[in-house]
Tab-separated table of C-alpha atoms in Angstrom:
chain	number	residue	atom	x	y	z
W	1067	MET	CA	2.284	4.024	-29.653
W	1068	PRO	CA	4.151	0.806	-30.462
W	1069	ARG	CA	7.892	0.348	-30.070
W	1070	ASP	CA	8.670	0.997	-33.740
W	1071	GLY	CA	7.218	4.495	-33.388
W	1072	LYS	CA	4.239	3.980	-35.649
W	1073	ARG	CA	0.834	5.153	-34.581
W	1074	ILE	CA	-1.556	2.641	-33.096
W	1075	LYS	CA	-4.349	1.843	-35.484
W	1076	GLY	CA	-7.893	0.966	-34.542
W	1077	THR	CA	-10.930	2.552	-32.996
W	1078	ALA	CA	-10.764	5.261	-30.346
W	1079	ASP	CA	-11.547	2.641	-27.688
W	1080	GLN	CA	-8.801	0.356	-28.959
W	1081	ARG	CA	-6.274	3.186	-28.933
W	1082	ALA	CA	-7.331	4.151	-25.403
W	1083	GLU	CA	-6.943	0.555	-24.240
W	1084	ALA	CA	-3.493	0.377	-25.827
W	1085	ARG	CA	-2.418	3.557	-24.053
W	1086	GLU	CA	-3.695	2.245	-20.727
W	1087	ARG	CA	-1.767	-0.992	-21.235
W	1088	LEU	CA	1.389	0.992	-21.930
W	1089	ARG	CA	0.830	3.121	-18.827
W	1090	SER	CA	0.515	-0.029	-16.724
W	1091	GLU	CA	3.587	-1.458	-18.408
W	1092	LEU	CA	5.639	1.623	-17.487
W	1093	LEU	CA	4.526	1.464	-13.861
W	1094	ALA	CA	5.295	-2.253	-13.687
W	1095	ALA	CA	8.746	-1.591	-15.147
W	1096	ALA	CA	9.463	0.983	-12.439
W	1097	ARG	CA	8.487	-1.537	-9.752
W	1098	GLU	CA	10.734	-4.184	-11.288
W	1099	LEU	CA	13.668	-1.779	-11.406
W	1100	ALA	CA	13.117	-0.793	-7.773
W	1101	ARG	CA	13.185	-4.436	-6.702
W	1102	GLU	CA	16.421	-5.002	-8.604
W	1103	ALA	CA	18.068	-1.801	-7.329
W	1104	ASP	CA	16.800	-2.112	-3.738
W	1105	GLY	CA	14.689	1.023	-3.925
W	1106	TYR	CA	13.437	3.843	-6.131
W	1107	ASP	CA	16.391	6.219	-5.792
W	1108	SER	CA	18.150	4.873	-8.869
W	1109	VAL	CA	14.984	4.458	-10.946
W	1110	THR	CA	14.904	7.069	-13.704
W	1111	VAL	CA	12.634	7.938	-16.589
W	1112	ARG	CA	15.326	6.673	-18.952
W	1113	SER	CA	15.720	3.350	-17.126
W	1114	VAL	CA	11.957	2.826	-17.251
W	1115	ALA	CA	11.893	3.623	-20.966
W	1116	ASP	CA	14.810	1.271	-21.607
W	1117	ARG	CA	13.135	-1.526	-19.661
W	1118	VAL	CA	10.014	-1.473	-21.829
W	1119	GLY	CA	11.875	-0.758	-25.071
W	1120	TYR	CA	10.560	2.747	-25.716
W	1121	THR	CA	12.245	6.104	-26.083
W	1122	VAL	CA	12.217	8.595	-23.213
W	1123	PRO	CA	9.716	10.996	-24.877
W	1124	ILE	CA	7.117	8.225	-24.861
W	1125	VAL	CA	7.327	8.040	-21.058
W	1126	TYR	CA	6.852	11.808	-20.833
W	1127	GLN	CA	3.580	11.413	-22.699
W	1128	PHE	CA	2.270	9.707	-19.577
W	1129	PHE	CA	4.279	11.257	-16.747
W	1130	ALA	CA	5.714	14.750	-16.410
W	1131	GLY	CA	8.803	13.295	-14.775
W	1132	LYS	CA	10.014	10.850	-12.155
W	1133	ARG	CA	8.077	12.601	-9.405
W	1134	ALA	CA	4.793	12.207	-11.295
W	1135	LEU	CA	5.567	8.538	-11.914
W	1136	LEU	CA	6.259	7.968	-8.212
W	1137	VAL	CA	3.038	9.724	-7.195
W	1138	GLU	CA	1.165	7.405	-9.533
W	1139	LEU	CA	2.904	4.412	-7.963
W	1140	VAL	CA	1.814	5.580	-4.513
W	1141	ASP	CA	-1.777	5.563	-5.756
W	1142	VAL	CA	-1.276	2.122	-7.317
W	1143	GLY	CA	0.101	0.837	-4.031
W	1144	PHE	CA	-2.770	2.092	-1.918
W	1145	THR	CA	-5.237	0.775	-4.478
W	1146	GLU	CA	-3.711	-2.689	-4.178
W	1147	LEU	CA	-3.606	-2.434	-0.391
W	1148	ALA	CA	-7.266	-1.376	-0.265
W	1149	HIS	CA	-8.155	-4.402	-2.382
W	1150	ARG	CA	-6.325	-6.745	-0.030
W	1151	LEU	CA	-7.804	-5.165	3.077
W	1152	GLY	CA	-11.249	-5.358	1.512
W	1153	ARG	CA	-10.825	-9.062	0.760
W	1154	ALA	CA	-9.755	-9.626	4.365
W	1155	ARG	CA	-13.212	-8.541	5.462
W	1156	CYS	CA	-14.808	-11.560	3.801
W	1157	PRO	CA	-16.356	-13.797	6.501
W	1158	ASP	CA	-14.576	-16.910	5.226
W	1159	ILE	CA	-11.166	-15.252	5.396
W	1160	GLN	CA	-11.872	-13.787	8.810
W	1161	GLN	CA	-12.864	-17.181	10.128
W	1162	THR	CA	-9.689	-18.731	8.743
W	1163	GLN	CA	-7.477	-15.973	10.129
W	1164	GLY	CA	-9.081	-15.868	13.547
W	1165	GLY	CA	-11.261	-12.784	13.404
W	1166	PRO	CA	-11.604	-9.480	11.552
W	1167	LEU	CA	-8.796	-7.662	13.337
W	1168	LEU	CA	-6.166	-10.313	12.631
W	1169	ALA	CA	-7.433	-10.888	9.083
W	1170	VAL	CA	-6.968	-7.218	8.199
W	1171	ALA	CA	-3.620	-7.093	10.004
W	1172	VAL	CA	-2.361	-10.112	8.065
W	1173	ALA	CA	-3.492	-8.603	4.761
W	1174	TYR	CA	-1.622	-5.400	5.610
W	1175	TRP	CA	1.479	-7.366	6.626
W	1176	GLU	CA	1.531	-9.541	3.528
W	1177	PHE	CA	1.146	-6.566	1.205
W	1178	ALA	CA	4.080	-4.765	2.815
W	1179	LEU	CA	6.378	-7.790	2.723
W	1180	ASP	CA	5.420	-8.712	-0.833
W	1181	ASP	CA	6.647	-5.345	-2.142
W	1182	PRO	CA	8.619	-3.560	0.594
W	1183	HIS	CA	10.032	-0.900	-1.727
W	1184	LEU	CA	6.589	0.168	-2.874
W	1185	TYR	CA	5.360	0.090	0.727
W	1186	ARG	CA	8.184	2.388	1.819
W	1187	LEU	CA	7.498	4.731	-1.092
W	1188	MET	CA	3.821	4.934	-0.141
W	1189	HIS	CA	4.739	6.135	3.345
W	1190	SER	CA	7.751	8.295	2.579
W	1191	LEU	CA	7.204	10.237	-0.655
W	1192	PRO	CA	7.211	13.914	0.419
W	1193	ASP	CA	4.310	16.287	-0.075
W	1194	VAL	CA	1.651	13.640	-0.625
W	1195	PRO	CA	-1.293	14.775	1.544
W	1196	PHE	CA	-2.750	12.455	4.158
W	1197	GLY	CA	-5.460	12.974	6.710
W	1198	THR	CA	-7.110	15.635	4.551
W	1199	PRO	CA	-9.707	15.639	1.770
W	1200	ASP	CA	-6.788	16.077	-0.655
W	1201	ALA	CA	-5.330	12.695	0.236
W	1202	PRO	CA	-5.347	10.112	-2.570
W	1203	GLU	CA	-8.717	8.403	-2.812
W	1204	SER	CA	-6.977	5.020	-2.627
W	1205	ALA	CA	-5.307	5.957	0.663
W	1206	ARG	CA	-8.625	7.186	2.055
W	1207	ALA	CA	-10.190	3.853	1.055
W	1208	CYS	CA	-7.522	2.004	3.053
W	1209	PHE	CA	-8.078	4.232	6.043
W	1210	GLU	CA	-11.833	3.723	5.888
W	1211	ILE	CA	-11.363	-0.051	6.083
W	1212	LEU	CA	-9.004	0.360	9.038
W	1213	ARG	CA	-11.509	2.711	10.685
W	1214	GLU	CA	-14.351	0.220	10.305
W	1215	THR	CA	-12.101	-2.610	11.495
W	1216	ALA	CA	-11.069	-0.660	14.581
W	1217	ALA	CA	-14.650	0.347	15.347
W	1218	ALA	CA	-15.827	-3.254	15.141
W	1219	GLY	CA	-12.787	-5.081	16.509
W	1220	ILE	CA	-11.448	-2.780	19.214
W	1221	PRO	CA	-14.365	-0.548	20.248
W	1222	HIS	CA	-13.015	-0.394	23.809
W	1223	LEU	CA	-10.013	1.768	22.855
W	1224	CYS	CA	-9.886	4.906	24.947
W	1225	ALA	CA	-8.842	6.728	21.791
W	1226	ASN	CA	-12.338	6.239	20.413
W	1227	THR	CA	-13.510	8.971	22.771
W	1228	HIS	CA	-11.359	11.523	20.904
W	1229	ASP	CA	-12.954	11.182	17.482
W	1230	ALA	CA	-14.135	8.569	14.983
W	1231	ASP	CA	-10.704	8.244	13.369
W	1232	ALA	CA	-8.526	7.839	16.456
W	1233	GLY	CA	-8.905	4.062	16.651
W	1234	ALA	CA	-7.885	3.687	13.010
W	1235	ASP	CA	-4.921	6.005	13.541
W	1236	LEU	CA	-3.665	3.854	16.397
W	1237	LEU	CA	-4.272	0.607	14.519
W	1238	TRP	CA	-2.405	1.949	11.476
W	1239	ALA	CA	0.411	3.216	13.714
W	1240	HIS	CA	0.856	-0.193	15.345
W	1241	LEU	CA	0.798	-2.080	12.040
W	1242	HIS	CA	3.083	0.385	10.279
W	1243	GLY	CA	5.483	0.435	13.216
W	1244	LEU	CA	5.887	-3.324	13.360
W	1245	VAL	CA	6.147	-3.649	9.578
W	1246	SER	CA	8.735	-0.865	9.348
W	1247	LEU	CA	10.883	-2.329	12.123
W	1248	VAL	CA	10.870	-5.716	10.415
W	1249	LEU	CA	11.637	-4.272	6.977
W	1250	ASP	CA	14.515	-2.259	8.430
W	1251	GLY	CA	15.953	-5.274	10.241
W	1252	ARG	CA	15.272	-3.805	13.674
W	1253	VAL	CA	13.415	-6.815	15.068
W	1254	LYS	CA	15.350	-9.952	15.886
W	1255	GLY	CA	14.162	-13.071	14.140
W	1256	GLY	CA	13.226	-11.144	11.003
W	1257	ALA	CA	9.933	-11.611	9.203
W	1258	GLU	CA	9.190	-15.003	10.728
W	1259	ARG	CA	9.255	-13.715	14.286
W	1260	GLY	CA	7.640	-10.448	13.201
W	1261	ARG	CA	4.675	-12.414	11.856
W	1262	GLU	CA	4.281	-14.065	15.255
W	1263	LEU	CA	4.431	-10.672	16.947
W	1264	LEU	CA	1.688	-9.481	14.609
W	1265	VAL	CA	-0.640	-12.100	16.067
W	1266	ASP	CA	0.313	-11.066	19.589
W	1267	LEU	CA	-0.252	-7.418	18.687
W	1268	THR	CA	-3.832	-8.011	17.586
W	1269	ARG	CA	-4.527	-10.078	20.694
W	1270	TRP	CA	-3.057	-7.329	22.865
W	1271	LEU	CA	-5.199	-4.685	21.212
W	1272	ASN	CA	-8.255	-6.888	21.583
W	1273	LEU	CA	-8.127	-7.243	25.370
W	1274	PRO	CA	-10.914	-5.086	26.823
W	1275	GLU	CA	-9.512	-5.414	30.344
W	1276	ARG	CA	-6.468	-3.420	29.244
W	1277	TYR	CA	-8.703	-0.367	28.994
W	1278	ALA	CA	-10.727	-0.851	32.151
W	1279	ASP	CA	-10.896	2.135	34.470
W	1280	PRO	CA	-8.708	1.176	37.479
W	1281	THR	CA	-10.793	3.477	39.709
W	1282	ALA	CA	-14.089	1.877	38.783
W	1283	GLY	CA	-15.944	-0.441	41.114
C-alpha cells in the first residue's frame, strides 16, 4: 500500500513485489534507527512507521509487534552473515586472505563491525532457539559453514573427538568472544588492534603441535 493510503494497482505478482519492497524498507528503517540511537532499545513500531512515512497500522500488516520485527532482523542478519561466510570460501578470496580459516574469520569480523547493533541483536535476543532443529535456517547455514571450515582448517582440535559440531562451536566461541570484547571496548587498541589479534587467533588455532599428546613418543 502506498503512502497516500490507496491500494496498489497491478497484477498479483506486482502487488506481491510491492509488499516485499515495503517489508524490506521497514526492516532497513529499523536498522537505520538503531544505528542512530546506538541500539534497538529505543526503536519502536511507531518510529519505524514514521521513518518510512507510513501509519503504524501498515507496519502491523507485516509484523505483529516490535518483537516480531526484531526476530525478522535476526534472520536478516544471519542471512547476510551466511552470504559473507560463503563468499569467503571462494579460492581467490582464501588465497588473498591467507587460507580458509582466516578468510572466514575476516568475513565474520567485518560483518560484525559493519553493523555492530545488528550483530549484538543476533546474539542477544531472548528465546530465539540455537543448536536445535528449531533454530533459524539462516543461523544453521552460518554454523554449517563454520563447521566445514573447522573440519578442514583445524582438524587437529581435540574437541573434534566429542562430536562433529564441537570444532565449529569452539571456532564460533573464539570469534564471537574477540568481536564482543572489541565492540564493548574491552580490548585496548580498539578495532585496529583487535583485527591484528584476529590474525594471531587463527594462527594459534592452526598450530597442530598445540594439540600433540605430551605423553606420546
